Short mmCIF file of C-alpha atoms in Angstrom, two decimals:
data_model
loop_
_atom_site.label_atom_id
_atom_site.label_comp_id
_atom_site.label_asym_id
_atom_site.label_seq_id
_atom_site.Cartn_x
_atom_site.Cartn_y
_atom_site.Cartn_z
CA MET A 1 -60.84 40.61 34.77
CA LYS A 2 -57.17 39.64 34.94
CA GLY A 3 -57.03 39.21 31.16
CA GLN A 4 -58.71 42.55 30.51
CA ALA A 5 -56.50 44.34 33.02
CA LEU A 6 -53.40 42.84 31.44
CA LYS A 7 -54.50 43.80 27.93
CA GLY A 8 -54.04 47.49 28.63
CA HIS A 9 -50.47 46.99 29.87
CA LEU A 10 -49.14 44.26 27.63
CA ASP A 11 -47.15 46.69 25.48
CA MET A 12 -45.36 48.08 28.52
CA LEU A 13 -44.68 44.60 29.92
CA VAL A 14 -43.26 43.34 26.63
CA LEU A 15 -40.96 46.37 26.44
CA ALA A 16 -39.86 45.70 30.02
CA VAL A 17 -39.02 42.07 29.28
CA LEU A 18 -36.93 43.15 26.29
CA ALA A 19 -35.09 45.81 28.29
CA ASP A 20 -32.64 43.15 29.55
CA GLY A 21 -31.59 42.15 26.06
CA PRO A 22 -32.84 40.69 22.77
CA ARG A 23 -35.28 37.76 22.86
CA HIS A 24 -37.47 35.86 20.43
CA GLY A 25 -41.25 35.70 20.87
CA TYR A 26 -41.24 32.36 22.70
CA SER A 27 -38.70 33.65 25.17
CA VAL A 28 -40.64 36.90 25.70
CA ILE A 29 -43.79 35.06 26.72
CA GLU A 30 -41.87 32.58 28.89
CA GLU A 31 -40.16 35.43 30.70
CA LEU A 32 -43.47 37.25 31.11
CA ARG A 33 -44.98 34.15 32.70
CA HIS A 34 -41.92 33.47 34.84
CA ARG A 35 -41.51 37.03 36.15
CA SER A 36 -45.21 37.32 36.96
CA GLY A 37 -45.12 34.10 39.01
CA GLU A 38 -47.32 32.35 36.38
CA VAL A 39 -50.04 35.00 36.77
CA PHE A 40 -49.71 36.34 33.19
CA ASP A 41 -50.58 33.14 31.39
CA LEU A 42 -52.06 34.34 28.08
CA PRO A 43 -52.60 32.53 24.80
CA GLU A 44 -49.00 32.53 23.59
CA GLY A 45 -49.83 33.67 20.06
CA THR A 46 -51.17 36.99 21.34
CA VAL A 47 -47.66 38.26 21.97
CA TYR A 48 -46.85 38.35 18.24
CA PRO A 49 -49.38 41.01 17.20
CA VAL A 50 -48.02 43.09 20.10
CA LEU A 51 -44.42 42.60 18.96
CA ARG A 52 -45.31 43.51 15.36
CA ARG A 53 -47.21 46.60 16.53
CA LEU A 54 -44.35 47.76 18.73
CA GLU A 55 -41.92 47.24 15.88
CA GLY A 56 -44.25 49.17 13.56
CA ALA A 57 -44.23 52.03 16.07
CA GLY A 58 -40.42 52.04 16.08
CA LEU A 59 -40.13 50.91 19.70
CA LEU A 60 -38.58 47.55 18.78
CA ALA A 61 -36.34 46.30 15.98
CA SER A 62 -35.92 42.69 14.84
CA ASP A 63 -33.37 40.42 13.16
CA TRP A 64 -33.73 36.97 11.62
CA GLU A 65 -31.41 34.07 12.31
CA GLU A 66 -31.34 30.37 11.51
CA VAL A 67 -31.80 28.03 14.49
CA ALA A 68 -32.16 24.22 14.18
CA GLY A 69 -33.10 24.61 10.51
CA ARG A 70 -35.87 27.09 11.30
CA ARG A 71 -36.08 30.84 10.80
CA ARG A 72 -36.22 32.70 14.08
CA ARG A 73 -36.91 36.39 14.64
CA THR A 74 -35.27 38.12 17.58
CA TYR A 75 -36.53 41.44 18.93
CA ARG A 76 -34.59 44.19 20.68
CA LEU A 77 -35.53 47.50 22.25
CA THR A 78 -34.72 50.63 20.24
CA ASP A 79 -33.66 53.90 21.90
CA ARG A 80 -37.17 55.15 21.32
CA GLY A 81 -38.54 52.01 22.94
CA ALA A 82 -36.28 52.49 25.97
CA GLY A 83 -37.56 56.07 26.30
CA ALA A 84 -41.17 54.95 26.03
CA LEU A 85 -40.59 52.25 28.64
CA ALA A 86 -39.00 54.71 31.09
CA GLU A 87 -41.96 57.03 30.71
CA GLU A 88 -44.52 54.23 31.09
CA ARG A 89 -42.67 52.84 34.08
CA SER A 90 -42.61 56.12 35.95
CA ALA A 91 -46.29 56.77 35.15
CA TRP A 92 -47.16 53.27 36.35
CA GLU A 93 -45.16 53.56 39.55
CA GLY A 94 -46.89 56.82 40.43
CA PHE A 95 -50.29 55.32 39.66
CA ALA A 96 -49.61 52.08 41.57
CA ALA A 97 -48.34 53.98 44.62
CA ALA A 98 -51.39 56.23 44.62
CA VAL A 99 -53.80 53.30 44.28
CA GLY A 100 -51.92 51.42 47.01
CA SER A 101 -52.17 54.38 49.34
CA VAL A 102 -55.88 54.77 48.77
CA LEU A 103 -56.51 51.05 49.31
CA GLY A 104 -54.22 50.96 52.34
CA GLY A 105 -55.53 54.18 53.83
CA ALA A 106 -52.09 55.78 54.19
CA PRO A 107 -51.32 59.29 52.82
CA TRP A 108 -49.30 59.58 49.62
CA PRO A 109 -46.45 60.18 49.18
CA SER A 110 -45.78 58.00 52.15
CA THR A 111 -43.63 59.51 54.91
CA ALA A 112 -42.92 56.13 56.48
CA MET B 1 -44.94 12.47 12.31
CA ALA B 2 -48.27 13.09 13.99
CA GLN B 3 -46.63 15.91 15.94
CA HIS B 4 -45.66 17.60 12.69
CA GLY B 5 -49.16 17.05 11.36
CA VAL B 6 -50.92 19.01 14.10
CA ILE B 7 -48.44 21.88 13.98
CA ASP B 8 -48.32 21.93 10.18
CA ALA B 9 -52.11 22.09 10.00
CA TYR B 10 -52.23 24.94 12.52
CA VAL B 11 -49.53 26.94 10.72
CA ALA B 12 -51.33 26.39 7.40
CA ARG B 13 -54.56 27.74 8.93
CA LEU B 14 -52.77 30.75 10.35
CA ARG B 15 -51.00 31.41 7.05
CA ALA B 16 -54.35 31.28 5.22
CA SER B 17 -55.92 33.67 7.74
CA LEU B 18 -53.03 36.10 7.31
CA ARG B 19 -52.62 35.83 3.54
CA TRP B 20 -53.76 39.43 3.01
CA ARG B 21 -50.67 40.66 4.87
CA PRO B 22 -47.47 41.19 2.93
CA ASP B 23 -45.50 39.64 5.81
CA ALA B 24 -47.73 36.54 6.16
CA GLU B 25 -44.80 34.17 5.48
CA ASP B 26 -42.66 35.77 8.19
CA LEU B 27 -45.50 35.58 10.72
CA ALA B 28 -46.24 31.93 9.87
CA ASP B 29 -42.51 31.03 10.16
CA GLU B 30 -42.35 32.78 13.51
CA ALA B 31 -45.41 30.91 14.80
CA GLU B 32 -44.00 27.61 13.56
CA ASP B 33 -40.69 28.22 15.34
CA HIS B 34 -42.61 28.99 18.53
CA LEU B 35 -44.83 25.89 18.29
CA ARG B 36 -41.93 23.52 17.60
CA GLU B 37 -39.91 24.98 20.46
CA THR B 38 -42.87 24.62 22.85
CA ALA B 39 -43.52 21.04 21.72
CA ALA B 40 -39.83 20.11 22.08
CA ARG B 41 -39.77 21.47 25.62
CA LEU B 42 -42.94 19.59 26.57
CA VAL B 43 -41.42 16.38 25.20
CA ARG B 44 -38.32 16.98 27.36
CA GLU B 45 -40.67 17.37 30.33
CA GLY B 46 -42.06 13.91 29.67
CA LEU B 47 -45.07 14.31 27.38
CA ASP B 48 -45.39 12.09 24.33
CA PRO B 49 -44.88 13.93 21.02
CA ASP B 50 -48.56 13.88 19.97
CA GLU B 51 -49.75 15.30 23.27
CA ALA B 52 -46.92 17.87 23.24
CA ALA B 53 -47.87 19.13 19.76
CA ALA B 54 -51.55 19.34 20.65
CA ARG B 55 -50.79 21.24 23.83
CA ALA B 56 -48.39 23.63 22.06
CA VAL B 57 -51.12 24.49 19.54
CA ALA B 58 -53.74 24.90 22.29
CA ARG B 59 -51.47 27.24 24.23
CA PHE B 60 -50.78 29.37 21.18
CA GLY B 61 -54.47 30.27 20.89
CA ASP B 62 -57.18 30.17 18.25
CA SER B 63 -55.70 30.94 14.80
CA THR B 64 -58.66 33.14 13.82
CA GLN B 65 -58.32 35.27 16.93
CA ILE B 66 -54.57 35.62 16.46
CA ALA B 67 -55.12 36.66 12.83
CA HIS B 68 -57.75 39.14 13.97
CA ALA B 69 -55.30 40.66 16.45
CA PHE B 70 -52.89 41.19 13.57
CA ALA B 71 -55.58 43.17 11.75
CA THR B 72 -54.95 46.14 14.01
CA THR B 73 -51.22 45.95 13.42
CA PRO B 74 -49.33 48.21 11.00
CA SER B 75 -48.09 46.20 8.05
CA GLY B 76 -46.70 47.13 4.64
CA GLY B 77 -48.76 50.24 4.15
CA THR B 78 -52.03 48.68 5.35
CA ALA B 79 -51.88 50.20 8.83
CA MET B 80 -54.93 52.03 10.05
CA PRO B 81 -54.99 54.03 13.26
CA THR B 82 -57.81 52.93 15.53
CA SER B 83 -59.08 56.51 15.72
CA VAL B 84 -59.65 56.49 11.94
CA THR B 85 -61.63 53.24 12.21
CA ARG B 86 -63.75 54.80 14.93
CA THR B 87 -64.36 57.95 12.87
CA CYS B 88 -65.33 55.75 9.95
CA GLY B 89 -67.79 54.01 12.28
CA THR B 90 -69.31 57.35 13.27
CA VAL B 91 -69.75 58.24 9.59
CA GLY B 92 -71.42 54.84 9.13
CA VAL B 93 -73.92 55.56 11.90
CA ALA B 94 -74.59 59.03 10.43
CA ALA B 95 -75.06 57.47 6.98
CA ALA B 96 -77.58 55.03 8.49
CA LEU B 97 -79.49 57.97 9.95
CA CYS B 98 -79.50 59.77 6.57
CA TRP B 99 -80.80 56.65 4.78
CA LEU B 100 -83.50 56.37 7.45
CA LEU B 101 -84.58 60.00 6.96
CA ALA B 102 -84.33 59.68 3.18
CA ALA B 103 -86.66 56.67 3.44
CA LEU B 104 -89.19 58.49 5.60
CA VAL B 105 -89.34 61.80 3.71
CA PRO B 106 -90.96 60.54 0.46
CA VAL B 107 -93.28 58.15 2.30
CA VAL B 108 -94.48 60.88 4.70
CA GLY B 109 -94.57 63.43 1.88
CA LEU B 110 -96.58 61.12 -0.32
CA THR B 111 -99.30 60.48 2.22
CA GLU B 112 -100.76 63.89 1.44
CA ARG B 113 -100.80 63.98 -2.34
CA PHE B 114 -99.46 60.70 -3.72
CA THR B 115 -97.34 62.64 -6.22
CA TRP B 116 -93.84 64.12 -6.41
CA SER B 117 -95.33 67.55 -7.06
CA ASP B 118 -94.29 68.79 -3.65
CA LEU B 119 -90.88 70.16 -4.61
CA ALA B 120 -89.71 70.61 -1.04
CA VAL B 121 -90.28 66.93 -0.28
CA TYR B 122 -88.45 65.90 -3.43
CA LEU B 123 -85.51 68.21 -2.75
CA ALA B 124 -85.21 66.99 0.84
CA PHE B 125 -85.29 63.40 -0.40
CA MET B 126 -82.59 64.13 -3.01
CA ALA B 127 -80.35 65.93 -0.54
CA LEU B 128 -80.62 63.21 2.11
CA ALA B 129 -80.13 60.35 -0.35
CA ALA B 130 -77.12 62.09 -1.89
CA LEU B 131 -75.58 62.74 1.53
CA ALA B 132 -76.26 59.17 2.62
CA ALA B 133 -74.69 57.76 -0.56
CA ALA B 134 -71.59 59.96 -0.20
CA MET B 135 -71.12 58.96 3.44
CA THR B 136 -71.61 55.31 2.53
CA THR B 137 -68.69 55.58 0.11
CA VAL B 138 -66.54 57.07 2.89
CA VAL B 139 -67.46 54.10 5.12
CA VAL B 140 -66.70 51.60 2.35
CA THR B 141 -63.29 53.18 1.81
CA GLY B 142 -62.53 53.18 5.55
CA LEU B 143 -63.54 49.56 6.05
CA LEU B 144 -61.48 48.48 3.03
CA VAL B 145 -58.39 50.15 4.45
CA ARG B 146 -59.17 48.64 7.85
CA SER B 147 -59.43 45.14 6.40
CA GLY B 148 -56.07 45.15 4.67
CA GLY B 149 -55.78 48.15 2.34
CA LEU B 150 -57.14 49.48 -0.92
CA GLY B 151 -54.98 47.19 -3.05
CA GLY B 152 -56.30 44.17 -4.93
CA VAL B 153 -59.00 43.46 -7.47
CA VAL B 154 -61.82 43.11 -4.91
CA ALA B 155 -60.94 46.38 -3.19
CA ALA B 156 -60.70 48.25 -6.51
CA ALA B 157 -64.04 46.83 -7.67
CA VAL B 158 -65.73 47.66 -4.36
CA LEU B 159 -64.42 51.21 -4.37
CA LEU B 160 -65.38 51.85 -8.01
CA GLY B 161 -68.82 50.36 -7.35
CA ALA B 162 -69.37 52.60 -4.33
CA LEU B 163 -68.34 55.67 -6.33
CA ALA B 164 -70.58 54.70 -9.24
CA ALA B 165 -73.55 54.11 -6.92
CA THR B 166 -72.97 57.45 -5.22
CA LEU B 167 -72.74 59.28 -8.55
CA SER B 168 -75.93 57.68 -9.82
CA VAL B 169 -77.82 58.63 -6.64
CA LEU B 170 -76.31 62.14 -6.77
CA GLY B 171 -77.17 62.62 -10.43
CA VAL B 172 -80.70 61.25 -10.64
CA THR B 173 -82.31 60.30 -7.38
CA TRP B 174 -85.33 58.72 -9.09
CA ALA B 175 -82.92 56.15 -10.55
CA TRP B 176 -82.32 54.76 -7.05
CA PRO B 177 -82.83 51.12 -8.15
CA ILE B 178 -79.65 51.39 -10.24
CA GLY B 179 -77.61 53.02 -7.48
CA GLY B 180 -79.09 50.61 -4.94
CA LEU B 181 -78.21 47.51 -6.92
CA VAL B 182 -74.67 48.80 -7.50
CA PHE B 183 -74.38 49.35 -3.73
CA ALA B 184 -75.59 45.77 -3.19
CA ALA B 185 -72.81 44.43 -5.45
CA THR B 186 -70.31 46.73 -3.73
CA PHE B 187 -71.26 45.48 -0.28
CA ALA B 188 -71.12 41.87 -1.43
CA GLY B 189 -67.43 42.51 -2.19
CA LEU B 190 -66.88 44.42 1.05
CA VAL B 191 -68.55 41.83 3.29
CA TRP B 192 -66.59 39.06 1.57
CA ARG B 193 -63.36 41.03 2.15
CA LEU B 194 -64.15 41.62 5.83
CA ARG B 195 -64.85 37.94 6.36
CA SER B 196 -61.89 36.61 4.41
CA THR B 197 -59.47 38.82 6.33
CA HIS B 198 -61.16 37.94 9.64
CA THR B 199 -61.66 41.62 10.27
CA ARG B 200 -65.34 40.96 10.93
CA SER B 201 -67.77 38.15 10.26
CA ALA B 202 -71.28 39.15 11.32
CA ALA B 203 -74.08 37.38 9.46
CA THR B 204 -76.17 40.57 9.71
CA ASP B 205 -73.76 42.32 7.31
CA TRP B 206 -75.34 40.34 4.47
CA LEU B 207 -78.39 42.54 5.07
CA ALA B 208 -76.40 45.34 3.41
CA VAL B 209 -76.20 43.12 0.32
CA ALA B 210 -79.84 42.03 0.38
CA ALA B 211 -81.39 45.41 1.26
CA TRP B 212 -81.56 47.07 -2.16
CA PRO B 213 -82.56 43.97 -4.15
CA VAL B 214 -85.44 43.52 -1.69
CA GLY B 215 -86.37 47.20 -2.21
CA VAL B 216 -86.32 46.74 -5.99
CA VAL B 217 -88.51 43.63 -5.72
CA VAL B 218 -91.04 45.60 -3.63
CA PHE B 219 -90.96 48.44 -6.18
CA VAL B 220 -91.51 46.08 -9.14
CA ALA B 221 -94.26 44.17 -7.32
CA LEU B 222 -96.16 47.34 -6.39
CA THR B 223 -95.83 48.66 -9.95
CA ARG B 224 -97.11 45.37 -11.39
CA LEU B 225 -100.00 45.37 -8.94
CA GLU B 226 -100.74 48.96 -9.99
CA VAL B 227 -100.71 50.21 -6.42
CA GLY B 228 -101.35 53.96 -6.13
CA PRO B 229 -102.25 56.53 -8.79
CA LEU B 230 -100.19 57.33 -11.89
CA ASP B 231 -98.43 60.69 -11.97
CA GLU B 232 -98.05 62.99 -14.97
CA TYR B 233 -95.02 60.98 -16.18
CA GLY B 234 -96.91 57.70 -16.12
CA ASP B 235 -95.01 56.44 -13.01
CA ARG B 236 -96.42 55.21 -9.73
CA PRO B 237 -94.78 57.36 -7.00
CA VAL B 238 -96.12 55.10 -4.24
CA ALA B 239 -94.27 52.13 -5.71
CA TYR B 240 -91.07 54.19 -6.02
CA ALA B 241 -91.35 55.60 -2.49
CA VAL B 242 -92.25 52.35 -0.72
CA GLY B 243 -89.65 50.35 -2.66
CA PHE B 244 -86.96 52.92 -1.86
CA ALA B 245 -88.03 53.10 1.78
CA THR B 246 -87.81 49.30 2.12
CA GLY B 247 -84.30 49.19 0.64
CA ALA B 248 -83.10 52.25 2.55
CA LEU B 249 -84.42 51.05 5.93
CA LEU B 250 -82.81 47.61 5.60
CA PHE B 251 -79.59 49.18 4.35
CA ALA B 252 -79.64 51.66 7.26
CA ALA B 253 -79.99 48.78 9.76
CA ALA B 254 -76.97 46.99 8.24
CA LEU B 255 -74.88 50.21 8.19
CA LEU B 256 -75.83 50.87 11.80
CA GLY B 257 -74.40 47.46 12.73
CA LEU B 258 -71.18 48.00 10.79
CA GLY B 259 -70.80 51.56 12.06
CA THR B 260 -71.38 50.63 15.69
CA TRP B 261 -68.80 47.87 15.41
CA ALA B 262 -66.17 50.19 13.86
CA ARG B 263 -66.88 52.88 16.44
CA SER B 264 -66.18 50.50 19.31
CA GLU B 265 -62.73 49.41 18.17
CA VAL B 266 -60.38 49.42 21.16
CA PRO B 267 -57.41 51.75 20.74
CA ALA B 268 -54.03 50.06 20.53
CA ASP B 269 -51.75 50.83 23.46
CA THR B 270 -49.02 51.55 20.96
CA VAL B 271 -50.76 54.67 19.74
CA ALA B 272 -50.21 56.21 23.17
CA LEU B 273 -46.72 54.75 23.56
CA ALA B 274 -45.53 55.94 20.15
CA ARG B 275 -46.24 59.55 21.11
CA THR B 276 -43.52 59.52 23.75
#
């Protein structure tokens, strides 16, 4: 259930992790795990198809560098990606607040 | 050394699974960087190098599944929107239905007279078979694009075969064994392509390859056994109809499987995100 639920939001979460600055794939998945308190612990390779897809959609851009004799690709958010993230974030916050209110029994928007 | 061995073997498998992508080298390099970084960190945390490499590979995930996930990713002109795959699946299901009806029409029509003299039956058969063949070519094209694009010798051969089979069914329906066998060769190429790119590997897809040869064998056997009366052209319509029906029904079942699979492809989140 957790895996399926995460699947639908992985794009948004990856964009959010990259909003703080450029990262390579390893660092993206580490940050995802860290920020979620170890809850989002997916097969690490699954982040790369997401990164490639987001880059293909113009929401991310990438650069190659040489680190310890290996090629490393670093991803950064594009302006379009930042716009998409803002929109997703606001939609998510509205949705989460509404679900929370229904589950908690309080009216929404909350007046407390 | 052993640490490098496990990671090298994994990266080689991943590279092989992704070889149809123009950026396969970049993806393999990226995975290798990730695996070595993970292994190095695990060694710093106290694991021995062999255990660290094995755990890094295990955490990365199954190479076939990762490669499959890349199949829905835009890459060097081989991108395919999920909605197109699903439409292609719907056409596949419709094609299966047409083959099914095309199989039933001559058999049902023949039960009355055992000849082709009923023009309406023959015309219905021709129209359905032609429609089914045309839709099958659309499905073949869609699945080729979905599994890595129309480029390459296999893709070109598959596409030309599908067109040739369609034209032969369109032109002379009674020559269905020729069109059917060309479809069989076409689907052999398509199924091989789907499997080698890890887009899909269902054993039942080989039914699409076997269907028409089985139909032709039935047709030849019934002709040899002199089943049913001769018509005015010296042919045995029962042998033609039953042979065709056998091939078409099996082919329809295989297309139904392929179509249902393509129809159920999950849309990529990016499609929605990219609209913003």
